[in-house]
Coordinates of C-alpha atoms in Angstrom, one line a residue:
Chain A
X280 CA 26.6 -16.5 -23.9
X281 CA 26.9 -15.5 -20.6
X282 CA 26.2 -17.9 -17.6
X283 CA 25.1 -16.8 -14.3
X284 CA 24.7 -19.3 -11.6
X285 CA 23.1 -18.2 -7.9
X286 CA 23.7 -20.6 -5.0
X287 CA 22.0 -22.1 -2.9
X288 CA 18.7 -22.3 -4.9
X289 CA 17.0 -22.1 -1.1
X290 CA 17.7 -21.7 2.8
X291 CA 15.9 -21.4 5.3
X292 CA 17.2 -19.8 8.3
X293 CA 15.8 -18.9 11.8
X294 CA 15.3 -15.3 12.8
X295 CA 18.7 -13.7 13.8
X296 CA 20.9 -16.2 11.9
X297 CA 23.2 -15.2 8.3
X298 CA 23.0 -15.8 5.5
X299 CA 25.9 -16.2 2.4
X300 CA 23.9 -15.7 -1.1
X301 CA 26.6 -16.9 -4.3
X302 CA 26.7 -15.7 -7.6
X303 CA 29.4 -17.3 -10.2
X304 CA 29.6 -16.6 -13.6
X305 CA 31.4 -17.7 -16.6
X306 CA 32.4 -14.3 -18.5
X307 CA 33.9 -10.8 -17.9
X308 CA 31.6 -8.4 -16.8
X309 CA 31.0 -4.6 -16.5
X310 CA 28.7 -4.6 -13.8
X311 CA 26.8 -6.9 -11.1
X312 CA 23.4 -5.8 -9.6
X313 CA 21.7 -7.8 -6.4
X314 CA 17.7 -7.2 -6.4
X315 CA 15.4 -8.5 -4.0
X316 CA 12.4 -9.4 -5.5
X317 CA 9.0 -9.8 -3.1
X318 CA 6.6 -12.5 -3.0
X319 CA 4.7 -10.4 -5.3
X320 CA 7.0 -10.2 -7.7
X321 CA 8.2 -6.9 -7.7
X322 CA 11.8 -6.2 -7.7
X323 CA 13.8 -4.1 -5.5
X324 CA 17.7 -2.8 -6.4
X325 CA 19.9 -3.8 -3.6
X326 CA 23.4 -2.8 -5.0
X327 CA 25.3 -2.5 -7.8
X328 CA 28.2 -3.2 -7.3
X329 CA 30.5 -4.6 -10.2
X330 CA 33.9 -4.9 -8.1
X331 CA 35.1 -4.5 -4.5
X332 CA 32.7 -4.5 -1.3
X333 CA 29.8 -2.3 -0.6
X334 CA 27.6 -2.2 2.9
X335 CA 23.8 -1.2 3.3
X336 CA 22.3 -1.8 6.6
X337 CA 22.6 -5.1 7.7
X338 CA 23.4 -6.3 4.1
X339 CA 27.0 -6.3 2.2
X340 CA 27.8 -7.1 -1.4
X341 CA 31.2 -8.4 -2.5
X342 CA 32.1 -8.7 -5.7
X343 CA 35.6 -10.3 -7.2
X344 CA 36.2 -10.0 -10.6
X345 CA 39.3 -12.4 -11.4
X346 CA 37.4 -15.2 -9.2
X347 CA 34.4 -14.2 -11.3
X348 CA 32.1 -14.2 -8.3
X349 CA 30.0 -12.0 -6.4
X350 CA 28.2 -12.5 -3.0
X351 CA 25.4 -11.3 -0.7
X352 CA 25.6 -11.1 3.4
X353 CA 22.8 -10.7 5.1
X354 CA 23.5 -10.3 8.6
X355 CA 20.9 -11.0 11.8
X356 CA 18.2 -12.1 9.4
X357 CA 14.4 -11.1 9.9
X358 CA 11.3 -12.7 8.6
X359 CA 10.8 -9.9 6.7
X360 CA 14.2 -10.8 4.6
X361 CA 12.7 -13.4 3.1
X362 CA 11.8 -13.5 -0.9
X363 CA 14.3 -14.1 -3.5
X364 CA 17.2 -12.5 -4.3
X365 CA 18.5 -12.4 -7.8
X366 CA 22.0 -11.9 -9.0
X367 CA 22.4 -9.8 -12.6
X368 CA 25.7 -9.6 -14.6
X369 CA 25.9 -7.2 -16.9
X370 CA 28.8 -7.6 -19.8
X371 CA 27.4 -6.8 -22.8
X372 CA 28.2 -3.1 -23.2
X373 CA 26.6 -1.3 -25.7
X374 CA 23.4 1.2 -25.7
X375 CA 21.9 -1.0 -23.6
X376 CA 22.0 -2.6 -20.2
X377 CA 21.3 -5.9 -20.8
X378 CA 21.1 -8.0 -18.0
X379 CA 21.8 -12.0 -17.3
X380 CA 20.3 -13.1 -14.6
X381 CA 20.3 -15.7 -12.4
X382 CA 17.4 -18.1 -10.9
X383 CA 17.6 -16.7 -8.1
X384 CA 17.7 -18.0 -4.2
X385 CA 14.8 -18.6 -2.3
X386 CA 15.5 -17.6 1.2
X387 CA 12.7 -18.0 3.9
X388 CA 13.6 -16.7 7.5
X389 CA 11.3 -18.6 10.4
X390 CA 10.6 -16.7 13.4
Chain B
X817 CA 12.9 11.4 -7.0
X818 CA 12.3 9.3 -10.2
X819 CA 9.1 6.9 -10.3
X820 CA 8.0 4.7 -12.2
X821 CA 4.2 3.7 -12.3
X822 CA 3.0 0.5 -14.2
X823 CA -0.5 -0.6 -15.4
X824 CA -2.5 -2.6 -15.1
X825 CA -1.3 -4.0 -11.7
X826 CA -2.9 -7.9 -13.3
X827 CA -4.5 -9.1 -16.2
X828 CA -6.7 -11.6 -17.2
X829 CA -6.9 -12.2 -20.8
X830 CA -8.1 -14.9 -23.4
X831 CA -6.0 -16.7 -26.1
X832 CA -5.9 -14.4 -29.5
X833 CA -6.9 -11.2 -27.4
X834 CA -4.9 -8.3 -27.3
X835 CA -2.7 -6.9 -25.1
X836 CA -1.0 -3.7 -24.4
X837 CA 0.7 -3.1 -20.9
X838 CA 1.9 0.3 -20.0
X839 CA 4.9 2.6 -18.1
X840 CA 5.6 5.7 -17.3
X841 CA 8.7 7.0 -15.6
X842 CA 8.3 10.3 -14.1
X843 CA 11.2 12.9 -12.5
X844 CA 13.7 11.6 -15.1
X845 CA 14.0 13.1 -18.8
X846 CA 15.4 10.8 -21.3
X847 CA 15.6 7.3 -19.5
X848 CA 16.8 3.9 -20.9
X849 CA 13.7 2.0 -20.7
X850 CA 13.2 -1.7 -20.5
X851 CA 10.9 -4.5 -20.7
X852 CA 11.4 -7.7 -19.0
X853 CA 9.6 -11.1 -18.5
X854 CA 9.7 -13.9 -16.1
X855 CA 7.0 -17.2 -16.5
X856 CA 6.5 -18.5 -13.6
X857 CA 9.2 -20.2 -11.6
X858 CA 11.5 -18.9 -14.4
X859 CA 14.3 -16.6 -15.3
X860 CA 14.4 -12.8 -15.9
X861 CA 14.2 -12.3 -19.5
X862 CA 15.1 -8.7 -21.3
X863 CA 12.3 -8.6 -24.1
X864 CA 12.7 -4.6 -25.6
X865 CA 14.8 -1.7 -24.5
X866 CA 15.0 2.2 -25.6
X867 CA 17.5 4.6 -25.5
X868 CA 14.7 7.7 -27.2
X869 CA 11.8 8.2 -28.6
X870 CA 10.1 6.3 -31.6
X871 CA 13.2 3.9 -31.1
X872 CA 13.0 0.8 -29.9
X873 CA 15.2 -2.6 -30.0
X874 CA 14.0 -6.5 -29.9
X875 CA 15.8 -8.4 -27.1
X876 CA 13.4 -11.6 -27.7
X877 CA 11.3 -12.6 -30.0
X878 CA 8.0 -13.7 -28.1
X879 CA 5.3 -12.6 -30.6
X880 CA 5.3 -8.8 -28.7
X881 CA 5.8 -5.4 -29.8
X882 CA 7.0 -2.5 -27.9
X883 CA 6.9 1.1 -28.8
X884 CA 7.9 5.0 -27.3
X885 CA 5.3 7.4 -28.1
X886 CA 6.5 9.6 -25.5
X887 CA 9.9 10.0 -23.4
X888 CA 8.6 9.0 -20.3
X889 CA 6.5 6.1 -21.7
X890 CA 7.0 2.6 -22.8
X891 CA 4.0 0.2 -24.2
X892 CA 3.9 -3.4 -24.6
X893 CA 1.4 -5.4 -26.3
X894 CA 0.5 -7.9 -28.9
X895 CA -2.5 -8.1 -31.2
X896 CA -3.2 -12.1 -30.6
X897 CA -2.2 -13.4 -27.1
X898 CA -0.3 -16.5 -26.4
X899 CA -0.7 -19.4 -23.5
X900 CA 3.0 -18.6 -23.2
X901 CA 2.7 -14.7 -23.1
X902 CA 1.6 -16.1 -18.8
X903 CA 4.0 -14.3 -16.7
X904 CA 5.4 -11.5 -15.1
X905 CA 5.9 -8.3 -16.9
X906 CA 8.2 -5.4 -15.6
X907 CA 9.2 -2.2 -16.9
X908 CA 12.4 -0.5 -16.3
X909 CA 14.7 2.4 -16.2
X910 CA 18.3 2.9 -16.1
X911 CA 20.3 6.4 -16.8
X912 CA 21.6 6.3 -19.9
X913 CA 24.7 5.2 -20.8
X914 CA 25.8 1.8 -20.4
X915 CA 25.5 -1.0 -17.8
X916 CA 23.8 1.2 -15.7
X917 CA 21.7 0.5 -12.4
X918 CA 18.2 -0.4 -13.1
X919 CA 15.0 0.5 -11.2
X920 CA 12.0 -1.7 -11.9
X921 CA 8.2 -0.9 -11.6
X922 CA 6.3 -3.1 -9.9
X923 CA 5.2 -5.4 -12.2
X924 CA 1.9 -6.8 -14.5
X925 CA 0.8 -10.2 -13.6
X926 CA -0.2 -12.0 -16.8
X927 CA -2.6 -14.8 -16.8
X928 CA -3.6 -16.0 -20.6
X929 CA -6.1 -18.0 -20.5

């Protein structure tokens, strides 16, 4: 089956300093999504974003599909970055969008 | 602008009690819905998706049903809960069509009990 694998699984960073989320994975794919999800647990769509780069606000999304790879930038963070942020491949095709995600990294921005 | 509205927001329930969780998506006709799970500290997990009304596909078997009585509303539950049904349950829409960008509500927290 497919294999997604997010890296690191945590950082912490201080307020104002980057951050470089990885996602690998081990098949073709037909899409990649980031989400943030809160503290709460509620998820939030970032990008999707299944080849090339792609900017919102202080956060960019690459994806390379023959390195099989995707990344998340988050530039100047802010405490209010911090949550997880999950990585979803998408390579089923089909009906249905079925998603592989990964475990996610914890990030946790200190003022 | 397309919404989507889960209930309840938490639940706390007692092994072998029931369990039905709802969705509703509103400002969209004909969605692709989902339902996903994470236990705590784990992975997303797809359990059910449907592309229409009165149809409806098993992702994972976890001793859960899911059903569409309406087009803009999804329903999961169970008869006899689980320890393992703990967790967090979101709903979710995509456009339909394939691989498509999903939007998630904001989640049930499940504690069995």
């Amino acid at each position: 089956g497919q294999q997604v694998q997010q890296s690191p699984a945590s950082l912490v960073l201080q307020e104002g300093e980057n951050a470089e989320l990885q996602c690998n994975f081990s098949t073709s794919l037909n899409s990649m999504q980031w989400f943030y999800q809160r503290p709460g647990g509620s998820l939030v769509s970032l990008f999707y974003n299944p080849s090339g780069t792609k900017h919102s606000g202080r956060l960019t999304s690459t994806t390379v599909i023959k390195e099989r790879r995707s990344s998340l930038h988050i530039s100047s963070s802010q405490t209010t970055d911090s949550g997880t942020y999950l990585c979803a491949l998408g390579g089923s095709g089909g009906s249905n969008a079925k998603l592989t995600f990964g475990k996610g990294t914890k990030l946790s921005v200190k003022s | 602008a397309q919404t989507i509205h889960q209930w309840p927001v938490a639940e706390i329930k007692a092994v072998g009690s029931p369990l039905s969780l709802g969705c509703t998506i509103k400002g969209k006709s004909s969605p692709n819905l989902y339902w996903y799970w994470q236990a705590t500290g784990g992975t997303l997990q797809q359990l059910f998706y449907s592309i229409t009304v009165g149809q409806v596909e098993s992702v994972v078997q976890l001793n859960l049903s899911a059903s569409r009585p309406k087009d803009d509303q999804f329903i999961l539950s169970t008869e006899k809960l689980l320890l393992s049904h703990s967790g967090f349950y979101l709903c979710a829409w995509s456009w339909t069509g394939t691989n498509e960008r999903l939007f998630f509500g904001h989640g049930t927290k499940l504690s069995v009990l």
